[in-house]
């Protein structure tokens, strides 16, 4: 058929911005670091008209719904006019659609159209007006009064458009923002997290003088040298005569006025009239008596940079908080202010269980304060630049930041690293991050992105970066993946992920080694953190790492009512969850729970805190490992030595008390120590004859700090004054009853009948697999051996003196037979001594546990134990707990990891009591050696069968595990398995315990 359309002299180029990888933005203003808190502004956050279309080409309906900005439409509730409900979708590596780069799906591509009015003051006439959209994913198309004003990509950085020409000051203006979810750029944003859609950061209009500050670049180093480069733009291309730039710096001694160089060093000249770039001025000064910025001493100086008109009036102004600090690499050491520091870091995403990716400044502050309180001093902004407020908070609170560009091409990594169509996008994303964030003292390292292989596009970005900001190192894991020691690469740091202790200590290293990810915090995890730090602190070239990751990405999901199955959303009532536990009718959703496919299940729940920011037990572990001071006994054990382990600060911000036993306490005086120094202090002699030999120094904040109130626990190092080597049961005075006295009652199967037990003590080799056990493939072996369903056969019941000897065997699936002997002996106090032996065949090479399980009567709800506590501990994660007497509600012992699994353990337990309300009797248990014990309301089988907590019904009884041996938790869901020293092998295991009614 003949094309009858008239030929056009200028045929339109039909660009779909969502299907054009070469296009990173259109009419978007260059990124800059000018901060104008006082500029006239029209905030545009709040209610917008809204339609969610199935594709960017779908015509709008005549009617509008409404929704809030910022917000993710994936968690918001709105009138779904086009029937496109688009819920959160979780994948790790796999792209959420099958299409290949660079094209997004041609069919369904959820597109949000947002529209609202903006009242712009009449006195904005003659000014330059900028539309600022904090973040939108993944393509933003902006219109003002029907005029297209620009296009932006890169979902984690702001887009700004000059809208002066389209805007009518003094009138109502219509702003429309079209957000297309899938685009060529989605292939660069394939991070391991939920997929959302929407406008995720704040939107506003602001006005400046037409001649304005275009950028401010600050370099400030210890010693006081300050160098500020100021760029001016606007107007006709030549700066009018008499205009100038100045700075005002607030110091404790007063305000310093800092003039810029007289002439604008690089300025347009009238004859050229090249562009709206008018010139660059420089403020250079040496500020006397400057106190440097470090994460331990985050000292900031307020700097205001001004652009003056010829009459001296202020045309534009930018505000900064300057930290004087330096970063350099010298050999295999990364130095901050000349000092080799440790990076006690964490990877942090922008995440909230109600709002998805929308996180306000108070939420960010809460994140960072919690991290500081647990000894973290560094954050990697995995895997994209954060809201700028996060960096201001890191400046203020004191955290080193690895700022990461929004580039992760995981599913298509190899292709895209060298794909020239994406060259612009790679460099654009790195450059825009650097141009926005370079004035933050907290940012000490740039990262080129994550899991995107390594190619020419990275080198291009690194080249741009190194020239633009020579003051900071660059890291990129992909660039060291295959060869850690390669001299020429885009990474100045050896920044592997999940390398084992063996690998990182196999130096020497040519560059500093700082793990960009390690100690995967999925479920009950973070085993061997203390082993990592022993290695780091004793091996040259190792400087720490960033735990993966801060928070479990569990989205609160409604289970009942009209919106059952949907995200509870931003308006969910505050009582929907507390302390990590969801209220009835809700649960923490993970991959697949919204019907999302393909998905990666609970792999998004891998944080150190639960979705509501309740710390998991690994946080206490980290706090102790990061303790600012060390406590040891002197070799003669008569005194203690205290060492300041910090890099810059003294101990003046800390106060301390000695504690011994359950009540002995005395004030401690911390010596005045410079970093690295140590001193000997006397022991609190008044406390020493106290029975218990565990002496603890409880160290707290001495005064209110920006991140912790006075009295917040900082660390609690402990020393053991004297070891008592007598058998614990002997010490507990377990005296056997006279021969024939007291009777042990057994049922036909040879199992103990006891008035206080509802399930008799039996051998168990099973634990509800942790995420590490599952994802590491370890639980598959256990299942194949049938450890979850061992079948017991009674062999014999005999009497030896007062004891009953019960022999049984447990059959495995193809791994042989486990022999078990239980010798039950009555005690003089009415209790019972149980001596157990298990003989495991060699084929059972690696077991979750070997131990006893029983259940008590209902009504026992308080556990008091002598062992590690108060938090949950396992053999390879117990450095954060002190040995001593602890007490807790049974319900509170259990950690509600998102996917139910082994939980609630306490390590090194010597004895415990379980008691209830006065009327109910209780039990006391003593163990022969410090053992792993757990008391919960859940059988291992209940936990194994459940996928979410709402499926679990807590039992009224207590399920008690006493383990002869328990496998460490390790980190095998992503990274090394439990270290061999913390594994449980075959052979003969013996353990003894006493049970005594109270
Ligand atoms: C890393 C990746 C992270 C996350 C983690 C596993 O490979 O960089 O984004 O996927 O593993 O949770
Ligand atoms: Mg990935």
Short mmCIF file of N, CA and C in Angstrom, two decimals, residues 39-44 118-120 124 129-132 144 161 163 167 173 175 203-207:
data_model
loop_
_atom_site.label_atom_id
_atom_site.label_comp_id
_atom_site.label_asym_id
_atom_site.label_seq_id
_atom_site.Cartn_x
_atom_site.Cartn_y
_atom_site.Cartn_z
N UNK A 39 17.10 29.64 49.15
CA UNK A 39 16.57 30.18 47.89
C UNK A 39 15.05 30.10 47.92
N UNK A 40 14.38 31.06 47.26
CA UNK A 40 12.92 30.98 47.18
C UNK A 40 12.51 29.65 46.54
N UNK A 41 11.56 28.98 47.15
CA UNK A 41 11.22 27.66 46.61
C UNK A 41 9.72 27.39 46.74
N UNK A 42 9.21 26.62 45.82
CA UNK A 42 7.83 26.15 45.88
C UNK A 42 7.88 24.63 46.06
N UNK A 43 7.58 24.16 47.28
CA UNK A 43 7.64 22.71 47.48
C UNK A 43 6.52 22.02 46.70
N UNK A 44 6.80 20.91 46.11
CA UNK A 44 5.80 20.19 45.32
C UNK A 44 5.54 18.78 45.87
N UNK A 118 1.14 24.29 40.36
CA UNK A 118 2.16 24.94 41.18
C UNK A 118 1.90 26.44 41.11
N UNK A 119 1.66 27.04 42.27
CA UNK A 119 1.47 28.49 42.32
C UNK A 119 2.83 29.14 42.44
N UNK A 120 3.19 29.87 41.42
CA UNK A 120 4.52 30.46 41.40
C UNK A 120 4.39 31.96 41.66
N UNK A 124 8.77 36.06 40.97
CA UNK A 124 9.77 35.21 40.32
C UNK A 124 9.98 35.64 38.85
N UNK A 129 14.15 29.85 36.91
CA UNK A 129 13.41 28.89 37.74
C UNK A 129 13.81 27.47 37.34
N UNK A 130 14.09 26.68 38.38
CA UNK A 130 14.57 25.31 38.16
C UNK A 130 13.58 24.33 38.78
N UNK A 131 13.24 23.30 38.03
CA UNK A 131 12.43 22.20 38.56
C UNK A 131 13.39 21.11 39.03
N UNK A 132 13.26 20.73 40.29
CA UNK A 132 14.15 19.72 40.89
C UNK A 132 13.32 18.48 41.20
N UNK A 144 6.03 21.35 31.72
CA UNK A 144 5.45 22.46 32.49
C UNK A 144 4.50 23.20 31.56
N UNK A 161 15.78 20.79 35.74
CA UNK A 161 15.51 21.37 34.43
C UNK A 161 15.25 22.87 34.59
N UNK A 163 13.18 25.69 33.81
CA UNK A 163 11.81 25.78 33.30
C UNK A 163 11.37 27.23 33.13
N UNK A 167 7.34 28.63 32.30
CA UNK A 167 6.60 28.93 33.51
C UNK A 167 5.97 30.32 33.46
N UNK A 173 0.48 27.09 37.52
CA UNK A 173 1.17 26.37 36.45
C UNK A 173 0.93 24.89 36.64
N UNK A 175 2.43 21.19 36.35
CA UNK A 175 3.65 20.39 36.22
C UNK A 175 3.22 18.95 35.99
N UNK A 203 10.37 16.74 45.41
CA UNK A 203 10.24 17.56 44.19
C UNK A 203 9.96 19.00 44.59
N UNK A 204 10.62 19.94 43.93
CA UNK A 204 10.30 21.35 44.18
C UNK A 204 10.77 22.22 43.03
N UNK A 205 10.30 23.47 43.06
CA UNK A 205 10.80 24.49 42.14
C UNK A 205 11.63 25.47 42.97
N UNK A 206 12.69 25.99 42.39
CA UNK A 206 13.38 27.07 43.09
C UNK A 206 13.83 28.12 42.09
N UNK A 207 14.07 29.32 42.63
CA UNK A 207 14.41 30.44 41.75
C UNK A 207 15.78 30.99 42.11
#
